[in-house]
Short mmCIF file of C-alpha atoms in Angstrom, two decimals:
data_model
loop_
_atom_site.label_atom_id
_atom_site.label_comp_id
_atom_site.label_asym_id
_atom_site.label_seq_id
_atom_site.Cartn_x
_atom_site.Cartn_y
_atom_site.Cartn_z
CA LEU A 1 149.60 136.13 145.32
CA LEU A 2 147.95 139.15 143.83
CA LEU A 3 151.04 141.37 144.88
CA ARG A 4 153.32 138.71 143.41
CA TRP A 5 151.37 138.48 140.21
CA ARG A 6 151.27 142.44 139.94
CA ARG A 7 155.17 142.62 140.47
CA ARG A 8 155.79 139.85 137.88
CA ARG A 9 153.36 141.75 135.35
CA GLY A 10 155.39 144.96 136.08
CA LEU A 11 158.78 143.04 135.44
CA TRP A 12 157.25 141.64 131.92
CA ARG A 13 156.46 145.13 131.07
CA LYS A 14 159.88 146.25 131.69
CA VAL A 15 161.26 143.42 129.61
CA LYS A 16 158.73 144.36 126.79
CA GLN A 17 159.76 147.97 126.83
CA ALA A 18 163.72 146.97 126.77
CA GLN A 19 163.03 144.80 123.77
CA GLN A 20 161.11 147.58 121.94
CA ARG A 21 163.89 149.95 122.82
CA GLN A 22 166.21 147.20 121.13
CA GLU A 23 164.11 147.16 118.02
CA ARG A 24 164.14 151.03 117.90
CA SER A 25 167.88 150.79 118.01
CA LEU A 26 168.07 148.69 114.98
CA VAL A 27 165.48 150.94 113.10
CA GLN A 28 167.74 153.99 113.92
CA MET A 29 170.76 152.14 112.54
CA GLU A 30 168.85 151.09 109.42
CA LEU A 31 167.70 154.71 108.85
CA ALA A 32 171.12 156.23 109.56
CA ALA A 33 172.83 153.78 107.23
CA HIS A 34 170.10 154.24 104.38
CA ARG A 35 170.36 158.03 104.74
CA PHE A 36 174.21 157.84 104.35
CA ARG A 37 173.94 155.58 101.36
CA GLU A 38 171.63 157.84 99.54
CA GLN A 39 173.79 160.91 100.07
CA HIS A 40 176.97 159.11 99.07
CA PRO A 41 176.18 156.48 96.70
CA SER A 42 179.75 156.38 95.30
CA VAL A 43 181.36 155.29 98.64
CA ASN A 44 183.01 151.81 98.35
CA VAL A 45 181.63 150.06 101.65
CA VAL A 46 183.33 146.90 101.06
CA SER A 47 186.64 148.23 100.56
CA ILE A 48 186.22 150.05 104.01
CA LEU A 49 185.14 147.07 105.76
CA THR A 50 188.08 144.87 104.57
CA LEU A 51 190.80 147.37 105.77
CA PRO A 52 192.67 146.20 108.89
CA LEU A 53 192.33 148.47 111.83
CA PRO A 54 196.14 149.77 111.57
CA GLU A 55 195.57 150.62 108.16
CA LEU A 56 191.91 152.10 108.49
CA SER A 57 193.40 154.18 111.64
CA LYS A 58 196.16 155.64 109.42
CA LYS A 59 193.79 156.53 106.48
CA LEU A 60 191.54 158.16 109.07
CA ARG A 61 194.27 160.26 110.69
CA ASP A 62 195.99 161.29 107.40
CA GLY A 63 192.52 162.58 106.14
CA SER A 64 192.36 160.17 103.10
CA LEU A 65 189.32 158.35 104.50
CA PRO A 66 186.48 160.57 105.80
CA PRO A 67 185.34 159.40 109.54
CA GLU A 68 181.58 159.36 108.44
CA HIS A 69 182.47 156.99 105.56
CA VAL A 70 183.98 154.59 108.08
CA PHE A 71 181.27 155.07 110.69
CA TYR A 72 178.02 154.54 108.56
CA ALA A 73 179.94 151.73 106.78
CA TYR A 74 180.26 150.02 110.16
CA VAL A 75 176.73 150.97 111.28
CA GLY A 76 175.46 149.03 108.24
CA LYS A 77 177.38 146.10 108.62
CA ALA A 78 176.49 145.87 112.26
CA LEU A 79 172.92 146.03 111.62
CA GLN A 80 173.17 142.99 109.37
CA ILE A 81 175.20 141.02 111.84
CA ALA A 82 172.73 142.15 114.66
CA ILE A 83 169.76 140.83 112.52
CA GLU A 84 171.50 137.51 111.80
CA THR A 85 172.74 136.98 115.40
CA ASN A 86 171.02 139.03 117.89
CA CYS A 87 174.23 140.54 119.24
CA ILE A 88 173.46 144.29 119.66
CA THR A 89 171.30 145.39 122.66
CA GLU A 90 171.44 149.32 122.04
CA TYR A 91 172.53 151.72 119.48
CA LEU A 92 174.31 154.59 121.19
CA GLN A 93 172.67 157.41 119.07
CA GLU A 94 174.90 160.00 120.49
CA SER A 95 177.77 158.46 118.60
CA GLU A 96 176.61 160.43 115.56
CA THR A 97 176.73 163.63 117.48
CA GLN A 98 180.33 162.63 118.73
CA LEU A 99 181.26 161.83 115.01
CA ARG A 100 180.20 165.43 114.02
CA LYS A 101 182.23 166.88 116.92
CA ALA A 102 185.36 164.90 116.20
CA LYS A 103 185.87 166.53 112.72
CA LEU A 104 185.64 170.14 114.57
CA THR A 105 188.11 169.45 117.27
CA GLY A 106 191.15 168.83 115.07
CA LYS A 107 192.71 166.47 117.96
CA LEU A 108 193.64 163.12 116.34
CA GLY A 109 194.08 160.44 118.94
CA LEU A 110 195.41 157.13 117.89
CA LEU A 111 191.93 155.71 117.29
CA TYR A 112 190.55 158.83 115.81
CA GLY A 113 187.23 158.09 113.96
CA VAL A 114 187.28 154.30 114.66
CA PRO A 115 183.89 152.86 115.72
CA VAL A 116 184.06 150.54 118.66
CA SER A 117 181.50 148.16 120.36
CA ILE A 118 181.10 147.95 124.05
CA LYS A 119 179.91 145.08 126.39
CA ASP A 120 176.78 145.50 128.23
CA ASN A 121 178.48 145.60 131.55
CA ILE A 122 180.80 148.26 130.56
CA ASN A 123 179.44 151.76 131.69
CA CYS A 124 178.29 154.13 128.88
CA GLN A 125 176.89 157.39 130.19
CA GLY A 126 173.02 157.44 129.82
CA HIS A 127 172.69 153.77 129.00
CA ASP A 128 171.77 150.69 131.07
CA SER A 129 174.34 147.94 132.24
CA THR A 130 171.90 145.18 132.60
CA LEU A 131 173.98 142.05 133.00
CA GLY A 132 170.80 140.37 131.70
CA PHE A 133 168.85 141.39 134.92
CA VAL A 134 165.41 143.01 134.72
CA LYS A 135 166.23 144.80 137.79
CA ASN A 136 168.98 146.53 136.03
CA LEU A 137 166.83 148.12 133.26
CA ASN A 138 165.94 151.85 133.14
CA LYS A 139 169.07 152.59 135.49
CA PRO A 140 171.40 154.44 133.10
CA ALA A 141 175.15 154.95 134.07
CA ALA A 142 175.65 158.24 135.44
CA GLU A 143 179.23 158.39 133.64
CA ASP A 144 181.38 156.64 131.15
CA SER A 145 183.81 153.85 132.52
CA VAL A 146 187.25 154.97 132.58
CA VAL A 147 188.06 152.75 129.58
CA VAL A 148 185.29 154.39 127.42
CA GLN A 149 186.41 157.72 128.65
CA VAL A 150 190.02 157.16 127.43
CA LEU A 151 188.67 155.68 124.00
CA ARG A 152 186.81 158.88 123.57
CA LYS A 153 189.91 160.94 124.31
CA GLN A 154 191.73 158.85 121.59
CA GLY A 155 189.00 159.76 119.24
CA ALA A 156 187.30 156.20 119.10
CA ILE A 157 183.57 156.31 118.71
CA PRO A 158 181.58 153.89 120.95
CA PHE A 159 178.54 153.14 118.54
CA VAL A 160 176.73 149.98 120.19
CA LYS A 161 176.34 148.02 123.33
CA THR A 162 176.33 144.08 123.04
CA ASN A 163 174.51 141.12 124.53
CA VAL A 164 175.63 138.96 127.48
CA PRO A 165 174.30 136.14 129.51
CA GLN A 166 172.40 136.72 132.64
CA SER A 167 175.12 137.41 135.51
CA LEU A 168 177.96 137.20 133.02
CA ILE A 169 178.87 133.84 134.90
CA SER A 170 178.50 131.75 131.74
CA TYR A 171 180.15 131.04 128.45
CA ASP A 172 177.04 131.06 126.58
CA CYS A 173 175.13 134.36 125.56
CA ARG A 174 171.45 134.35 126.51
CA ASN A 175 169.15 136.31 128.83
CA LEU A 176 165.48 136.88 129.41
CA ILE A 177 165.38 140.30 128.07
CA PHE A 178 167.28 140.23 124.92
CA GLY A 179 167.20 136.46 124.20
CA GLN A 180 169.98 134.14 122.63
CA THR A 181 172.99 135.36 120.63
CA PHE A 182 173.99 133.19 117.80
CA ASN A 183 177.45 132.46 116.51
CA PRO A 184 178.08 134.17 112.89
CA LEU A 185 179.81 131.24 111.64
CA LEU A 186 177.10 128.68 112.37
CA TYR A 187 173.85 129.95 113.85
CA THR A 188 173.27 126.59 115.82
CA ARG A 189 176.51 127.25 117.69
CA SER A 190 177.08 129.52 120.70
CA PRO A 191 179.16 132.57 120.16
CA GLY A 192 180.69 131.90 123.59
CA GLY A 193 180.48 134.21 126.54
CA SER A 194 180.10 136.10 128.77
CA SER A 195 181.47 138.54 126.00
CA GLY A 196 179.40 136.93 123.45
CA GLY A 197 177.51 139.76 121.78
CA GLU A 198 181.27 141.27 121.11
CA GLY A 199 182.50 137.89 119.67
CA ALA A 200 179.58 137.62 117.35
CA LEU A 201 179.64 141.14 116.20
CA VAL A 202 183.57 141.29 115.83
CA GLY A 203 183.42 137.89 114.38
CA GLY A 204 180.80 138.66 111.84
CA GLY A 205 182.63 141.89 110.71
CA GLY A 206 180.13 144.34 112.25
CA SER A 207 182.71 145.90 114.51
CA ILE A 208 186.40 146.45 113.87
CA LEU A 209 187.28 146.71 117.67
CA GLY A 210 185.26 145.49 120.70
CA PHE A 211 185.76 145.40 124.45
CA GLY A 212 184.69 142.84 126.85
CA THR A 213 185.64 141.49 130.29
CA ASP A 214 187.02 138.12 131.50
CA VAL A 215 186.86 136.31 134.93
CA GLY A 216 187.15 132.82 133.72
CA GLY A 217 187.45 132.96 129.94
CA SER A 218 184.84 135.35 128.93
CA LEU A 219 186.91 137.21 126.33
CA ARG A 220 188.74 134.04 125.27
CA PHE A 221 185.60 131.82 124.83
CA PRO A 222 183.93 134.29 122.15
CA ALA A 223 187.33 134.89 120.41
CA ALA A 224 187.87 131.25 120.02
CA PHE A 225 184.32 130.20 119.06
CA CYS A 226 184.03 133.16 116.68
CA GLY A 227 187.44 132.77 115.12
CA ILE A 228 188.97 136.11 116.21
CA CYS A 229 191.75 137.34 118.34
CA THR A 230 191.61 138.78 122.00
CA LEU A 231 193.80 139.75 124.88
CA LYS A 232 192.98 139.04 128.51
CA PRO A 233 195.58 141.51 130.25
CA THR A 234 196.88 141.29 133.78
CA GLY A 235 193.89 142.36 136.00
CA ASN A 236 194.83 145.86 136.61
CA ARG A 237 196.80 146.75 133.39
CA LEU A 238 193.61 148.49 132.38
CA SER A 239 191.13 150.27 134.50
CA LYS A 240 187.92 148.45 135.69
CA LYS A 241 186.42 151.50 137.20
CA GLY A 242 182.89 151.84 135.95
CA ILE A 243 182.77 147.99 134.94
CA ILE A 244 180.05 146.05 136.60
CA SER A 245 181.17 142.54 137.93
CA GLY A 246 179.19 139.21 137.83
CA VAL A 247 180.57 138.31 141.37
CA THR A 248 181.52 141.40 143.27
CA GLY A 249 183.90 141.32 146.41
CA GLN A 250 186.02 138.19 145.65
CA LYS A 251 189.53 138.29 145.22
CA ALA A 252 190.75 134.72 144.18
CA VAL A 253 189.71 134.91 140.60
CA ILE A 254 190.70 138.13 138.93
CA ALA A 255 188.82 139.93 136.24
CA ALA A 256 190.11 141.89 133.52
CA VAL A 257 188.95 144.11 130.60
CA GLY A 258 190.35 143.63 127.14
CA PRO A 259 189.98 144.19 123.46
CA MET A 260 188.73 141.85 120.86
CA ALA A 261 189.71 142.14 117.09
CA LYS A 262 190.23 140.24 113.94
CA ASP A 263 194.14 140.35 114.19
CA VAL A 264 196.78 140.90 116.73
CA GLU A 265 198.26 144.10 115.33
CA SER A 266 194.70 145.72 116.07
CA LEU A 267 195.04 144.60 119.71
CA ALA A 268 198.53 146.02 120.03
CA LEU A 269 197.21 149.42 118.44
CA CYS A 270 194.60 149.32 120.97
CA MET A 271 196.73 148.91 123.97
CA ARG A 272 198.98 151.43 122.71
CA ALA A 273 196.08 153.87 122.59
CA LEU A 274 194.80 152.77 126.18
CA LEU A 275 198.02 152.81 127.95
CA CYS A 276 198.32 156.64 128.04
CA GLU A 277 198.42 159.52 130.66
CA ASP A 278 194.65 159.75 130.60
CA MET A 279 194.29 156.14 131.66
CA PHE A 280 196.79 156.72 134.42
CA SER A 281 195.31 160.11 135.63
CA LEU A 282 191.57 158.89 135.59
CA ASP A 283 192.32 155.66 137.56
CA SER A 284 195.43 156.08 139.81
CA THR A 285 195.12 152.50 140.82
CA VAL A 286 196.42 151.43 137.29
CA PRO A 287 200.30 151.32 137.14
CA PRO A 288 201.65 153.97 134.84
CA LEU A 289 203.13 151.67 132.47
CA PRO A 290 202.96 152.90 128.81
CA PHE A 291 202.94 150.41 125.94
CA ASN A 292 206.56 148.82 125.51
CA GLU A 293 207.22 149.20 121.79
CA GLU A 294 210.59 147.63 122.04
CA VAL A 295 209.51 144.36 123.55
CA TYR A 296 206.55 144.18 121.15
CA SER A 297 208.61 144.65 118.08
CA SER A 298 211.56 142.38 119.05
CA THR A 299 212.59 139.56 116.85
CA GLU A 300 214.77 137.64 119.34
CA PRO A 301 213.98 133.81 119.27
CA LEU A 302 211.70 132.86 122.25
CA ARG A 303 211.92 130.24 124.73
CA ILE A 304 208.32 128.62 124.79
CA GLY A 305 206.70 126.38 127.42
CA TYR A 306 203.93 124.19 125.85
CA TYR A 307 201.33 121.69 127.00
CA GLU A 308 198.72 119.84 125.14
CA THR A 309 196.47 118.87 128.00
CA ASP A 310 195.67 119.88 131.55
CA PHE A 311 194.81 116.36 132.67
CA PHE A 312 191.41 117.50 133.72
CA THR A 313 189.34 118.38 130.56
CA MET A 314 190.61 116.04 127.71
CA PRO A 315 191.33 118.15 124.67
CA SER A 316 189.47 117.35 121.35
CA PRO A 317 191.53 115.83 118.62
CA ALA A 318 191.42 119.24 117.03
CA MET A 319 192.58 121.20 120.11
CA ARG A 320 195.67 118.86 120.53
CA ARG A 321 196.44 119.05 116.98
CA ALA A 322 196.28 122.94 117.13
CA VAL A 323 199.02 122.91 119.63
CA ARG A 324 201.38 120.30 118.05
CA GLU A 325 201.01 122.13 114.63
CA THR A 326 201.79 125.41 116.23
CA LYS A 327 204.76 123.91 118.32
CA GLN A 328 206.25 122.61 115.21
CA LEU A 329 205.91 125.81 113.14
CA LEU A 330 207.54 127.90 116.14
CA GLU A 331 210.40 125.24 116.22
CA ASP A 332 210.89 125.48 112.50
CA ALA A 333 210.98 129.26 112.90
CA GLY A 334 213.91 129.10 115.37
CA HIS A 335 212.22 129.21 118.67
CA THR A 336 212.90 126.83 121.53
CA LEU A 337 209.87 124.75 122.65
CA VAL A 338 209.97 123.11 126.17
CA PRO A 339 207.46 120.82 127.66
CA PHE A 340 205.56 122.30 130.69
CA GLU A 341 203.82 119.94 133.02
CA LEU A 342 200.68 121.06 134.71
CA MET A 343 200.11 119.65 138.48
CA ASN A 344 196.74 119.32 140.19
CA VAL A 345 194.40 121.33 137.98
CA ASP A 346 191.32 119.63 139.32
CA TYR A 347 192.36 120.81 142.91
CA VAL A 348 193.10 124.36 141.54
CA PHE A 349 189.83 124.48 139.56
CA PHE A 350 187.50 123.30 142.50
CA ASN A 351 189.45 124.87 145.52
CA PHE A 352 190.63 128.08 144.09
CA CYS A 353 188.29 128.85 141.20
CA VAL A 354 184.89 127.65 142.15
CA ARG A 355 185.28 127.97 146.15
CA GLY A 356 187.24 131.20 145.60
CA MET A 357 184.57 132.74 143.56
CA PHE A 358 181.88 131.61 145.84
CA ALA A 359 183.40 131.61 149.17
CA ASP A 360 180.26 133.00 150.79
CA GLY A 361 178.18 129.92 149.73
CA GLY A 362 177.16 131.76 146.67
CA ALA A 363 175.07 134.27 148.80
CA SER A 364 176.12 137.35 147.17
CA PHE A 365 175.74 135.74 143.74
CA ILE A 366 172.15 134.38 144.57
CA LYS A 367 171.11 137.84 145.73
CA LYS A 368 171.65 139.30 142.26
CA PHE A 369 168.72 136.88 141.06
CA LYS A 370 166.21 137.89 143.84
CA GLY A 371 162.95 139.12 142.28
CA GLU A 372 164.18 138.05 138.87
CA LEU A 373 161.77 136.23 136.41
CA GLU A 374 164.09 133.57 135.46
CA ALA A 375 167.49 132.19 136.40
CA ASN A 376 169.14 130.38 133.42
CA SER A 377 172.66 131.01 133.11
CA MET A 378 174.26 128.73 135.77
CA GLY A 379 171.99 125.75 135.69
CA LEU A 380 173.19 123.21 138.16
CA PHE A 381 175.56 125.48 140.05
CA PHE A 382 172.57 128.09 140.58
CA ARG A 383 170.20 125.20 141.92
CA LEU A 384 172.95 124.03 144.22
CA ALA A 385 173.83 127.42 145.45
CA LYS A 386 170.20 128.07 146.48
CA SER A 387 169.75 124.62 148.34
CA PRO A 388 169.63 124.57 152.17
CA ASN A 389 172.92 123.79 154.09
CA TRP A 390 171.56 120.23 155.15
CA LEU A 391 171.18 119.24 151.41
CA LYS A 392 174.61 120.56 150.56
CA THR A 393 176.03 118.44 153.45
CA ALA A 394 174.19 115.35 152.20
CA LEU A 395 175.23 115.90 148.60
CA SER A 396 178.79 116.25 149.74
CA TRP A 397 178.81 112.65 151.00
CA ILE A 398 176.94 111.24 148.17
CA VAL A 399 179.46 112.44 145.41
CA LYS A 400 182.71 111.68 147.23
CA PRO A 401 183.23 108.42 145.31
CA PHE A 402 182.77 110.36 141.85
CA HIS A 403 185.81 112.40 141.00
CA LEU A 404 184.41 114.99 138.63
CA LEU A 405 181.19 115.22 140.73
CA MET A 406 183.59 117.11 143.05
CA ALA A 407 182.29 120.21 141.12
CA LEU A 408 179.40 120.01 143.34
CA ILE A 409 181.63 120.28 146.46
CA GLY A 410 182.60 123.79 145.08
CA PHE A 411 179.10 124.57 146.26
CA VAL A 412 178.84 122.34 149.08
CA SER A 413 181.83 122.85 151.31
CA PHE A 414 182.26 126.70 151.10
CA PHE A 415 184.61 128.86 153.23
CA SER A 416 182.43 130.37 155.77
CA THR A 417 184.81 132.29 158.19
CA VAL A 418 187.29 135.00 157.60
CA ASP A 419 190.03 132.84 158.59
CA GLU A 420 189.34 130.28 155.95
CA VAL A 421 189.02 132.89 153.32
CA TRP A 422 192.27 134.37 154.35
CA SER A 423 193.83 130.83 154.16
CA LEU A 424 192.36 130.32 150.54
CA HIS A 425 193.95 133.77 149.53
CA HIS A 426 197.29 132.54 151.04
CA GLU A 427 197.10 129.18 149.38
CA VAL A 428 196.26 130.96 146.03
CA GLU A 429 199.39 133.22 146.56
CA GLU A 430 201.68 130.36 147.31
CA PHE A 431 200.35 128.55 144.21
CA CYS A 432 201.22 131.46 142.08
CA TYR A 433 204.64 131.63 143.38
CA GLN A 434 205.30 127.94 142.74
CA PHE A 435 203.96 128.19 139.32
CA ILE A 436 206.17 131.18 138.47
CA SER A 437 209.13 129.33 140.04
CA GLN A 438 208.49 126.35 137.60
CA TRP A 439 208.17 128.85 134.77
CA LYS A 440 211.56 130.39 135.58
CA LYS A 441 213.35 127.15 136.45
CA LEU A 442 212.82 126.16 132.53
CA ASN A 443 213.87 129.99 131.71
CA LEU A 444 210.62 130.34 129.68
CA ASP A 445 209.52 133.78 128.02
CA VAL A 446 206.11 132.68 127.12
CA MET A 447 203.67 129.62 127.15
CA LEU A 448 201.54 127.96 124.37
CA CYS A 449 198.34 126.18 125.62
CA PRO A 450 195.17 124.61 124.38
CA MET A 451 192.20 126.77 124.11
CA LEU A 452 188.65 125.03 124.43
CA SER A 453 187.26 124.99 120.84
CA PRO A 454 185.45 124.71 118.50
CA ALA A 455 182.07 126.46 119.17
CA PHE A 456 179.75 124.42 121.33
CA GLY A 457 176.14 123.99 120.16
CA ILE A 458 173.73 126.34 122.05
CA GLY A 459 172.77 125.04 125.28
CA TYR A 460 175.99 122.99 125.90
CA PRO A 461 178.00 125.66 127.74
CA GLU A 462 175.64 125.67 130.77
CA LYS A 463 175.77 121.71 130.94
CA LEU A 464 179.74 121.96 130.91
CA SER A 465 180.81 124.55 133.50
CA VAL A 466 183.43 122.38 134.50
CA ALA A 467 185.25 122.79 130.93
CA VAL A 468 186.42 126.37 131.75
CA SER A 469 189.69 124.71 133.36
CA TYR A 470 191.82 125.85 130.40
CA THR A 471 190.93 129.38 130.64
CA MET A 472 190.19 130.08 134.48
CA LEU A 473 193.58 128.95 135.57
CA TYR A 474 195.18 132.25 134.14
CA ASN A 475 192.52 134.46 135.98
CA THR A 476 193.55 132.70 139.30
CA LEU A 477 197.07 133.22 138.39
CA ASP A 478 196.45 136.72 136.91
CA PHE A 479 198.72 136.19 133.97
CA PRO A 480 197.93 137.92 130.59
CA VAL A 481 196.80 135.71 128.00
CA GLY A 482 195.68 135.94 124.40
CA VAL A 483 193.71 133.75 121.91
CA VAL A 484 194.84 133.16 118.41
CA PRO A 485 192.91 131.08 115.87
CA VAL A 486 195.33 128.71 114.21
CA THR A 487 193.31 125.89 112.32
CA MET A 488 189.88 124.60 111.55
CA VAL A 489 188.32 121.15 112.44
CA THR A 490 189.19 118.53 109.81
CA ASP A 491 187.21 115.27 108.79
CA LYS A 492 190.07 113.50 110.34
CA ASP A 493 189.54 115.39 113.60
CA GLU A 494 185.86 114.42 113.51
CA GLU A 495 186.85 110.79 112.91
CA GLU A 496 189.15 110.60 115.75
CA LEU A 497 186.61 112.26 117.94
CA LYS A 498 184.59 108.82 117.92
CA GLY A 499 187.22 107.60 120.33
CA TYR A 500 186.97 110.50 122.67
CA GLN A 501 186.16 109.31 126.35
CA GLY A 502 187.68 111.90 128.67
CA TYR A 503 189.69 111.47 131.62
CA PHE A 504 186.83 110.28 133.96
CA ARG A 505 184.34 108.60 131.58
CA ASP A 506 181.58 110.21 133.25
CA TRP A 507 178.38 112.21 132.38
CA TRP A 508 180.67 115.46 131.92
CA ASP A 509 182.98 113.70 129.56
CA ARG A 510 180.24 112.21 127.51
CA THR A 511 178.45 115.55 127.18
CA LEU A 512 181.73 117.14 126.18
CA ALA A 513 182.29 114.72 123.47
CA LYS A 514 178.64 115.41 121.93
CA ALA A 515 179.40 119.19 122.28
CA PHE A 516 182.70 118.80 120.07
CA ARG A 517 180.82 116.76 117.24
CA GLY A 518 179.82 118.06 113.86
CA SER A 519 182.36 120.83 113.95
CA VAL A 520 184.20 120.33 110.47
CA GLY A 521 185.20 123.79 109.28
CA LEU A 522 184.79 125.65 112.64
CA PRO A 523 187.91 127.54 113.83
CA VAL A 524 190.30 126.03 116.62
CA ALA A 525 192.31 128.29 118.68
CA VAL A 526 195.42 128.38 121.15
CA GLN A 527 196.24 130.39 124.14
CA CYS A 528 199.46 132.57 124.38
CA VAL A 529 200.40 133.36 128.04
CA ALA A 530 203.04 135.49 129.51
CA LEU A 531 203.97 136.55 133.07
CA PRO A 532 202.06 139.26 134.84
CA TRP A 533 202.50 142.82 133.25
CA ARG A 534 204.19 141.57 130.16
CA GLU A 535 201.17 142.18 127.75
CA GLU A 536 203.70 143.44 125.21
CA LEU A 537 205.73 140.18 125.19
CA CYS A 538 202.28 138.18 125.05
CA LEU A 539 201.26 140.38 121.91
CA ARG A 540 204.69 139.63 120.45
CA PHE A 541 204.02 135.73 121.01
CA MET A 542 200.70 136.03 119.61
CA LYS A 543 201.77 138.00 116.42
CA GLU A 544 204.39 135.28 115.91
CA VAL A 545 201.79 132.46 116.22
CA GLU A 546 199.50 134.36 113.84
CA THR A 547 202.23 135.01 111.24
CA LEU A 548 203.28 131.40 111.16
#
């Protein structure tokens, strides 16, 4: 008991030290921004902050806007949003040194002088990648991740790291070390997760370009909840070398790294910059596919599949309206819209997504929590994974009559042999081929789908793990998918929500109805999907949706 007490005391000391470092980071940002304002009182910070990335980048490259003006404008704004939302975990003070050096090199990459924010789990040399775990504190990365290296080579200046939920396997944004991050649009709402710090910072205007990861919607939830755009590429289109995963080793649900920004053109510029020789030489597992300008800039009419529901998670009235209105606008613009029928999403979710990610009975996931002070991010899933096998077996029989409680079975009936895991991977492969076959039979270019939104109240995401069905499907398929905000919740949506019962009328559906309530004025998004390796087509479709 004494040893345990001393160990816990040591862990709390580490937490306190990390929180003090976070506070010092904000003080450093305040001093840097204040010093700049005193030295350059005539700089119009507001005009800098309102420039879209393509225009800002052009002005930086042609010399009409000094990089230090842009950098310190964003340091000041990021500080404001951090104070309001608790989104920043660390200020990368070496960014000021990089800023000074950038002026001397004369090399102007596509992102020259652009300050960028980085999610906690993306390695930056000399800084922790905690994943919200105390055990990962004071373990600075030996080198930058490949994505960060390429960003630097393109002239971008990583200047802050942002908050995540503990373990990353959550679409909220809270951990014991740095606490809860809040939505910049409404502080009682979650910013989404696991790239929630990025969503809050970009959504609040404190970063013009952010980078996160996505293994079930971790880029898309924050984008939808905070009213911004994102692109989850095909899993290996951008390098994941030097990026720490929440669940390592599993191959059924594919993770990706991607950008977040206020508009689609900014995402396209980012992909142009990253898909370069530096990326391909630093990580030879990334296929050498430069950005296809012809596909992105095409104006040919598109043949677009669409669906309003996956028949598993009932969409809110606002979600359904977002798809319908977008469909109508696309048709009016000359595109062809074709209904697409999703099949067996409940089976795909439980058997491919949940079982696929935790095929070892959750053992490797649980191991990450060993010795931690708290395990809060996974709620029910976490407690089930830790339960003994006899209890899992008993629960599997108890819940069989209740359809949605089959979520438990994802943790109860795990694949335990190599043969069963191989069988699962084969089944996922066959499902992917069938999905593509259905897509090609309809001769589709892209797909329009619902996105779970608006932002939930804080605490609801951990109660509603099963509501990730709309996003996680495309990690299993490994398709590129983007999020674009298209409307806001109206009074009529709120009125119609009173009749919301869900497909199963169980505890999850009742909780989901509560999570949707009181959201008038909050953004609602759609997902734009393309086939693997067709990121440029996905972005082109996103741009069309955004414009309309």
